[in-house]
Coordinates of C-alpha atoms in Angstrom, one line a residue:
M1 CA 54.5 7.1 -43.5
D2 CA 51.8 8.0 -40.8
Y3 CA 52.9 5.9 -38.0
Q4 CA 50.2 7.2 -35.6
S5 CA 47.5 6.1 -37.7
I6 CA 48.9 2.4 -37.7
F7 CA 48.6 2.3 -34.0
A8 CA 45.3 3.7 -34.0
Q9 CA 43.9 1.1 -36.4
A10 CA 45.3 -1.6 -34.4
I11 CA 43.4 -0.2 -31.2
A12 CA 40.3 0.4 -33.2
A13 CA 40.4 -3.2 -34.1
L14 CA 40.4 -4.3 -30.6
H15 CA 37.4 -2.1 -30.0
A16 CA 35.6 -3.5 -33.2
E17 CA 36.1 -7.2 -31.5
R18 CA 35.1 -5.9 -28.2
R19 CA 38.5 -6.8 -26.9
Y20 CA 39.9 -3.6 -25.7
R21 CA 40.8 -3.9 -22.2
V22 CA 39.8 -1.2 -19.7
F23 CA 41.8 -1.2 -16.5
A24 CA 39.7 -0.4 -13.1
N25 CA 41.7 2.0 -10.8
L26 CA 41.5 0.1 -7.5
E27 CA 42.8 1.1 -4.2
R28 CA 42.8 -2.0 -2.1
I29 CA 42.1 -1.7 1.6
A30 CA 44.6 -3.0 4.1
G31 CA 42.8 -5.0 6.7
R32 CA 39.7 -5.3 4.7
F33 CA 40.4 -7.5 1.9
P34 CA 38.5 -8.2 -0.5
K35 CA 37.1 -4.8 -0.5
A36 CA 38.7 -2.1 -2.5
L37 CA 37.9 1.5 -3.6
L38 CA 37.0 2.1 -7.4
R39 CA 38.3 5.4 -8.4
T40 CA 36.9 7.2 -11.3
Q41 CA 37.2 11.0 -12.4
A42 CA 33.8 11.5 -10.9
S43 CA 33.7 9.7 -7.9
E44 CA 35.2 6.7 -5.6
R45 CA 33.0 4.0 -4.1
E46 CA 33.6 0.9 -2.1
I47 CA 33.6 -2.6 -4.1
T48 CA 34.2 -6.2 -3.7
V49 CA 37.0 -7.9 -5.9
W50 CA 36.3 -11.5 -6.9
C51 CA 38.9 -12.0 -9.3
S52 CA 42.1 -11.2 -7.2
N53 CA 45.1 -13.4 -7.8
D54 CA 46.0 -12.7 -4.2
Y55 CA 44.4 -16.2 -3.4
L56 CA 44.9 -16.1 0.3
G57 CA 44.9 -12.6 1.1
M58 CA 48.6 -12.6 2.0
G59 CA 49.3 -9.3 0.4
Q60 CA 47.5 -7.6 3.4
H61 CA 48.7 -10.0 6.2
P62 CA 50.0 -7.9 9.1
D63 CA 53.1 -10.1 9.2
I64 CA 54.0 -9.6 5.6
I65 CA 53.4 -5.8 5.8
A66 CA 55.5 -5.5 8.8
A67 CA 58.4 -7.6 7.0
M68 CA 58.3 -5.2 4.3
T69 CA 58.1 -2.1 5.9
E70 CA 60.9 -2.9 8.4
T71 CA 63.1 -3.9 5.7
A72 CA 62.6 -1.0 3.7
Q73 CA 63.2 1.4 6.7
R74 CA 66.3 -0.5 7.6
V75 CA 68.1 -1.0 4.2
G76 CA 66.1 1.3 1.6
V77 CA 63.9 0.7 -1.1
G78 CA 65.7 -0.4 -4.3
A79 CA 68.0 -3.2 -5.0
G80 CA 70.7 -1.0 -6.3
G81 CA 71.7 -3.4 -9.3
T82 CA 71.5 -6.5 -11.0
R83 CA 72.4 -9.7 -8.9
N84 CA 75.9 -9.5 -10.5
I85 CA 76.3 -5.9 -9.8
S86 CA 75.6 -5.2 -5.9
G87 CA 72.0 -6.3 -6.2
T88 CA 72.3 -9.7 -4.4
N89 CA 71.0 -8.5 -1.0
H90 CA 70.6 -10.8 1.9
P91 CA 66.9 -11.0 2.1
L92 CA 66.9 -12.3 -1.4
V93 CA 69.6 -15.1 -0.6
Q94 CA 67.1 -16.0 2.4
L95 CA 64.2 -16.1 -0.2
E96 CA 66.0 -18.6 -2.5
S97 CA 66.9 -20.8 0.5
E98 CA 63.2 -20.9 1.5
L99 CA 62.1 -21.7 -2.0
A100 CA 64.6 -24.4 -2.4
D101 CA 63.5 -25.9 0.9
L102 CA 59.6 -25.5 -0.2
H103 CA 60.1 -27.7 -3.0
G104 CA 62.7 -30.1 -1.9
K105 CA 65.3 -28.9 -4.4
E106 CA 69.1 -28.2 -3.9
A107 CA 68.7 -24.6 -5.2
A108 CA 66.3 -21.6 -6.5
L109 CA 66.7 -18.6 -8.3
V110 CA 64.6 -15.5 -8.1
F111 CA 63.2 -13.6 -10.9
T112 CA 61.2 -10.2 -11.2
S113 CA 58.2 -12.0 -12.4
G114 CA 56.7 -15.3 -13.1
F115 CA 56.7 -14.3 -16.8
V116 CA 60.6 -13.8 -16.7
S117 CA 61.2 -16.9 -14.8
N118 CA 59.5 -19.1 -17.4
E119 CA 60.8 -17.3 -20.4
A120 CA 64.4 -17.3 -19.1
A121 CA 64.5 -21.0 -17.8
I122 CA 62.6 -22.7 -20.4
S123 CA 64.7 -21.1 -23.1
T124 CA 68.0 -21.6 -21.6
I125 CA 67.6 -25.1 -20.4
A126 CA 66.4 -26.0 -24.1
R127 CA 69.6 -23.9 -25.7
M128 CA 72.0 -25.6 -23.6
L129 CA 70.7 -29.3 -24.3
P130 CA 72.1 -30.2 -27.8
D131 CA 69.4 -30.8 -30.3
C132 CA 66.6 -30.6 -27.7
V133 CA 62.9 -31.1 -28.6
I134 CA 60.4 -29.4 -26.1
L135 CA 57.0 -31.3 -25.6
S136 CA 54.6 -28.5 -24.6
D137 CA 51.0 -28.9 -23.2
E138 CA 48.6 -27.0 -25.7
L139 CA 47.3 -24.9 -22.9
N140 CA 50.6 -23.8 -21.4
H141 CA 50.9 -20.0 -20.3
A142 CA 52.1 -17.5 -22.7
S143 CA 55.2 -17.2 -20.8
M144 CA 56.0 -20.9 -21.4
I145 CA 55.1 -20.5 -24.9
E146 CA 57.8 -17.6 -25.2
G147 CA 60.2 -19.6 -23.5
V148 CA 59.8 -22.2 -25.9
R149 CA 59.9 -19.9 -28.9
R150 CA 63.2 -18.0 -27.6
S151 CA 64.9 -21.3 -27.0
G152 CA 65.2 -22.1 -30.8
A153 CA 64.6 -25.7 -30.0
Q154 CA 62.1 -27.9 -31.9
K155 CA 58.5 -27.9 -30.2
V156 CA 56.2 -30.5 -30.4
I157 CA 52.6 -29.6 -28.8
F158 CA 50.4 -32.4 -27.1
R159 CA 46.8 -32.2 -26.5
H160 CA 45.9 -31.0 -23.1
N161 CA 46.6 -33.6 -20.2
D162 CA 46.6 -36.1 -23.0
L163 CA 48.9 -38.9 -21.6
D164 CA 48.3 -41.1 -24.5
H165 CA 49.2 -38.6 -27.3
L166 CA 52.3 -37.4 -25.0
E167 CA 53.4 -41.2 -25.0
T168 CA 53.0 -41.4 -28.7
I169 CA 55.1 -38.2 -29.2
L170 CA 58.0 -39.8 -26.8
K171 CA 57.9 -43.0 -28.7
S172 CA 58.5 -41.4 -32.0
L173 CA 61.7 -39.7 -30.6
S174 CA 65.0 -41.2 -30.2
R175 CA 65.7 -42.2 -26.5
V176 CA 69.1 -40.6 -26.4
R177 CA 67.8 -37.2 -27.9
P178 CA 67.4 -34.5 -25.2
K179 CA 63.6 -33.7 -24.3
L180 CA 61.9 -31.3 -22.2
I181 CA 58.2 -31.9 -21.1
A182 CA 56.9 -28.5 -20.2
F183 CA 53.5 -28.3 -18.5
E184 CA 51.5 -26.6 -15.5
S185 CA 49.8 -28.0 -12.5
V186 CA 46.7 -25.9 -12.4
Y187 CA 45.7 -24.3 -15.5
S188 CA 44.4 -20.8 -14.6
M189 CA 41.5 -20.5 -16.9
D190 CA 39.8 -23.8 -16.6
G191 CA 41.1 -24.8 -13.2
D192 CA 41.8 -28.3 -13.9
V193 CA 44.9 -30.2 -12.9
A194 CA 47.8 -32.0 -14.8
P195 CA 48.4 -35.8 -13.8
I196 CA 52.1 -34.9 -12.6
G197 CA 52.9 -38.4 -11.3
R198 CA 52.0 -40.1 -14.8
I199 CA 53.8 -37.7 -16.6
A200 CA 56.7 -38.2 -14.4
D201 CA 56.3 -41.9 -15.3
L202 CA 56.6 -41.3 -19.0
A203 CA 59.6 -38.9 -18.7
A204 CA 61.3 -41.6 -16.7
Q205 CA 60.4 -44.1 -19.1
Y206 CA 61.7 -42.2 -22.2
G207 CA 64.4 -40.2 -20.9
A208 CA 63.1 -36.9 -20.8
M209 CA 63.5 -33.9 -18.4
T210 CA 60.4 -32.3 -16.5
Y211 CA 59.7 -28.8 -16.1
L212 CA 56.6 -27.8 -14.1
D213 CA 54.8 -24.6 -13.8
E214 CA 53.1 -24.2 -10.3
V215 CA 52.4 -20.7 -10.4
H216 CA 48.4 -21.1 -9.5
A217 CA 49.1 -23.8 -6.9
V218 CA 52.1 -22.8 -4.6
G219 CA 51.0 -21.6 -1.4
M220 CA 47.5 -23.3 -1.7
Y221 CA 48.2 -27.1 -2.2
G222 CA 50.3 -29.4 -0.1
P223 CA 50.8 -29.5 3.7
R224 CA 53.4 -26.8 3.5
G225 CA 52.1 -25.1 0.2
G226 CA 54.7 -26.6 -2.1
G227 CA 51.8 -26.9 -4.9
I228 CA 50.1 -29.7 -6.6
A229 CA 53.5 -31.8 -6.7
E230 CA 53.8 -31.6 -2.9
R231 CA 50.2 -32.7 -2.6
D232 CA 50.4 -35.6 -4.8
G233 CA 54.0 -36.6 -3.2
V234 CA 55.9 -36.2 -6.6
M235 CA 58.1 -33.3 -6.1
D236 CA 61.3 -35.2 -6.1
R237 CA 60.3 -36.7 -9.6
I238 CA 60.1 -33.4 -11.2
D239 CA 63.3 -31.8 -12.5
V240 CA 62.4 -28.0 -12.4
I241 CA 59.6 -26.6 -10.6
E242 CA 58.6 -22.9 -11.5
G243 CA 56.4 -20.6 -9.3
T244 CA 55.5 -17.2 -8.4
L245 CA 55.4 -15.1 -5.4
A246 CA 52.8 -12.6 -6.7
K247 CA 49.7 -14.8 -6.3
A248 CA 49.2 -17.0 -3.2
F249 CA 52.2 -15.3 -1.6
G250 CA 51.0 -11.9 -2.0
T251 CA 54.2 -10.1 -3.1
L252 CA 56.0 -9.9 -6.4
G253 CA 58.5 -12.1 -8.5
G254 CA 58.9 -15.4 -10.0
Y255 CA 61.2 -18.1 -9.3
V256 CA 62.6 -21.8 -10.5
T257 CA 64.0 -24.6 -8.4
A258 CA 65.9 -27.4 -9.3
S259 CA 69.3 -29.2 -8.7
Q260 CA 72.3 -26.7 -8.0
V261 CA 74.0 -27.2 -11.3
V262 CA 70.6 -26.4 -13.4
V263 CA 70.2 -23.4 -11.5
D264 CA 73.7 -22.3 -11.8
T265 CA 73.5 -22.8 -15.4
I266 CA 70.3 -20.7 -15.7
R267 CA 71.8 -18.1 -13.4
S268 CA 75.0 -18.1 -15.6
Y269 CA 73.3 -18.2 -19.1
A270 CA 69.7 -16.6 -18.9
P271 CA 69.9 -12.8 -20.3
G272 CA 66.5 -12.4 -18.5
F273 CA 68.4 -13.0 -15.2
I274 CA 71.8 -11.4 -15.9
F275 CA 70.6 -8.3 -17.2
T276 CA 67.7 -7.3 -14.9
T277 CA 67.7 -5.3 -11.8
A278 CA 67.2 -7.6 -8.6
L279 CA 64.0 -8.0 -6.5
P280 CA 64.3 -5.2 -3.7
P281 CA 65.2 -6.2 -0.4
A282 CA 61.8 -5.2 1.1
V283 CA 59.9 -7.2 -1.5
A284 CA 62.2 -10.4 -0.9
A285 CA 61.7 -9.8 3.0
A286 CA 58.0 -9.8 2.6
A287 CA 57.9 -12.9 0.5
V288 CA 60.1 -14.7 3.0
A289 CA 57.5 -14.1 5.7
A290 CA 54.7 -15.2 3.7
I291 CA 56.5 -18.5 2.6
R292 CA 57.4 -19.3 6.2
H293 CA 54.1 -18.4 7.5
L294 CA 52.1 -20.7 4.8
K295 CA 54.7 -23.4 5.5
A296 CA 53.4 -23.5 8.8
S297 CA 49.8 -22.6 8.7
S298 CA 47.1 -24.4 7.0
A299 CA 44.1 -22.0 8.1
E300 CA 44.3 -20.1 5.0
R301 CA 44.2 -22.9 2.7
E302 CA 41.2 -24.4 4.5
G303 CA 39.5 -21.1 4.5
Q304 CA 40.1 -20.9 0.9
Q305 CA 38.6 -24.4 0.2
R306 CA 35.5 -23.7 2.2
A307 CA 35.0 -20.3 0.3
V308 CA 35.5 -22.3 -2.9
A309 CA 33.1 -24.9 -2.2
A310 CA 30.5 -22.6 -0.9
T311 CA 30.8 -20.3 -4.3
K312 CA 30.5 -23.4 -6.5
R313 CA 27.6 -24.7 -4.7
A314 CA 25.8 -21.2 -4.8
L315 CA 26.4 -20.5 -8.3
T316 CA 25.6 -24.1 -9.4
A317 CA 22.1 -24.0 -7.5
A318 CA 21.4 -20.8 -9.1
G319 CA 21.6 -22.4 -12.4
L320 CA 24.6 -20.5 -13.6
P321 CA 27.1 -22.3 -16.3
V322 CA 29.8 -23.0 -13.8
M323 CA 32.7 -24.7 -15.6
K324 CA 34.0 -28.0 -14.1
S325 CA 37.2 -27.4 -12.1
D326 CA 38.8 -29.3 -9.3
T327 CA 40.5 -26.3 -8.0
H328 CA 40.2 -22.9 -6.4
I329 CA 39.5 -21.3 -10.0
V330 CA 35.6 -21.0 -10.6
P331 CA 35.0 -20.1 -14.3
V332 CA 31.4 -19.3 -15.3
F333 CA 31.1 -19.6 -18.9
V334 CA 29.8 -16.9 -21.5
G335 CA 31.2 -17.7 -24.7
N336 CA 30.7 -14.2 -26.4
A337 CA 33.2 -11.2 -25.9
D338 CA 30.6 -8.5 -26.1
L339 CA 28.4 -10.2 -23.7
C340 CA 31.1 -11.0 -21.4
K341 CA 32.2 -7.4 -20.9
Q342 CA 28.7 -6.4 -20.6
A343 CA 28.2 -8.8 -17.8
S344 CA 31.4 -7.7 -16.1
D345 CA 30.2 -3.7 -16.5
M346 CA 26.8 -4.4 -15.1
L347 CA 28.3 -6.2 -12.1
L348 CA 30.4 -3.5 -11.4
A349 CA 28.0 -0.5 -12.3
E350 CA 25.1 -2.0 -10.5
H351 CA 26.2 -4.7 -7.8
D352 CA 29.6 -3.0 -6.7
I353 CA 31.4 -6.5 -7.9
Y354 CA 34.4 -6.6 -9.9
I355 CA 35.0 -9.5 -11.9
Q356 CA 37.3 -9.0 -15.0
P357 CA 36.1 -10.4 -18.3
I358 CA 38.4 -13.2 -19.8
N359 CA 38.4 -12.5 -23.6
Y360 CA 40.8 -13.5 -26.6
P361 CA 43.8 -14.0 -26.4
T362 CA 43.9 -15.1 -22.8
V363 CA 41.2 -17.6 -23.8
P364 CA 40.1 -18.6 -27.4
R365 CA 37.2 -17.1 -29.1
G366 CA 34.1 -18.7 -28.0
S367 CA 35.1 -19.7 -24.6
E368 CA 34.9 -16.4 -23.0
R369 CA 34.2 -16.2 -19.4
L370 CA 34.1 -14.6 -16.0
R371 CA 37.0 -16.0 -13.8
I372 CA 36.2 -15.9 -10.1
T373 CA 38.6 -16.5 -7.4
P374 CA 37.4 -16.9 -3.9
T375 CA 39.5 -16.4 -0.9
P376 CA 39.3 -16.9 2.6
F377 CA 37.8 -13.6 3.1
H378 CA 34.8 -14.2 0.9
D379 CA 32.4 -15.2 3.5
D380 CA 28.9 -16.6 3.1
Q381 CA 27.3 -13.2 2.9
L382 CA 29.5 -12.2 0.0
V383 CA 28.8 -15.4 -1.8
A384 CA 25.1 -15.0 -1.6
Q385 CA 25.4 -11.5 -3.1
L386 CA 27.6 -12.7 -5.7
A387 CA 25.0 -15.5 -6.7
T388 CA 22.1 -13.0 -6.6
A389 CA 24.1 -10.5 -8.8
L390 CA 25.2 -13.0 -11.4
T391 CA 21.6 -14.3 -11.7
K392 CA 20.1 -10.7 -12.4
V393 CA 22.7 -10.0 -14.9
W394 CA 22.6 -13.3 -16.7
N395 CA 18.6 -12.7 -16.7
R396 CA 19.4 -8.9 -18.1
L397 CA 21.5 -10.1 -20.8
G398 CA 19.7 -13.1 -22.0
L399 CA 22.5 -15.5 -21.0
P400 CA 21.6 -19.3 -20.8
L401 CA 21.1 -21.0 -17.4
H402 CA 21.8 -24.4 -16.8
V403 CA 24.1 -25.1 -19.5
P404 CA 25.4 -28.6 -19.1
D405 CA 29.2 -28.8 -18.6
A406 CA 29.5 -31.3 -21.6
E407 CA 28.2 -28.4 -23.8
I408 CA 30.9 -25.8 -22.9
P409 CA 33.7 -25.9 -25.4
R410 CA 37.2 -26.7 -24.3
I411 CA 39.3 -25.3 -27.0
A412 CA 42.9 -25.0 -27.2
M413 CA 44.7 -21.6 -27.3
P414 CA 45.1 -19.9 -30.7
G415 CA 47.7 -21.6 -33.0
A416 CA 48.2 -24.6 -30.8
S417 CA 46.3 -26.8 -32.8
T418 CA 48.0 -26.0 -35.9
V419 CA 51.3 -27.6 -34.5
I420 CA 50.1 -30.6 -32.6
F421 CA 51.9 -33.8 -33.4
S422 CA 50.2 -36.3 -35.4
P423 CA 51.9 -39.6 -36.2
A424 CA 50.3 -39.5 -39.7
G425 CA 52.2 -36.3 -40.4
G426 CA 48.8 -34.2 -40.4

């Protein structure tokens, strides 16, 4: 058996489909976000990053850096073990208290990433509920899909944000059967928002438990950064709220918040929690500082909203195919994997602008795009430079301008349509 050739063929297939991903070697410049150094074998130069998930620039906030460095100097770098074996450090305990308070829940549990928190929490909750059925939005993140898969529970996928479809499914199930509705608040590729309160209404009516992923909303929405559920005044109506520390809070890790008994169950039964080294105390301390800052300060949220509005106006005025979005995510439609990568490469090589192409499997084939995430630090000059650069690239590649939003495809993730519930059995 020629094992190496099998792997080589797999990589060759990605190249043939123009889906092979090339990582940019970036070095962020503290105090100058969104500027970064792009390093290659031959040179280094300064570029502007337009696709960072550090949505508010908190990863370079002086107070956050100070919290991390002071804690590392005081207690060291690593956690020293799993949570069960010497890894439950004091900053981590403080962090879980801050997160529970942020979402108005009794308890919180921190994981090493948002992917792990979704996979571990969803799979554990569903396994503990006898004969549970999971109702999952068709555009849920891969981490949620993995949690559903690992649970072993029956899954039923409902059309994206389609309340009528969701209710049809709920009506078909016994009210006494355990049900878990899993969905997101902000969907990160299209930037649209779930009707959280109305989903909570259906959950209450049909006896379902709710699981909400707020990773692309925490820190940025609500008066204290609690997310869309806080903004809409419905946090208390959601059973489990999951989030991340690696985006608006600028650090690392994922978490879930819920009642004490639900959190304790996940803590006690989830392998992804039990057998993983704890988050280092310096990282936890930095996250605590970020959460506390954003609970009290709205300046970053307001600055981001101004930059997002300015970016959408400028790109739309230039005739670029900006996909409709009610949030801080600004997708620009391309619709072709090869051209999407070419556009990204041209922006970097000719305009010193870095926007990673978003291709399959992150989005379905035919809906490739550039995903732009303005921050409070993208000023009017940078916005104008972006609009000019994108227009030049679009013209060079012959990409269509002035594409009506109605003509931009909204396609479910691969495989979702094959398992969407149909009352007729189709």
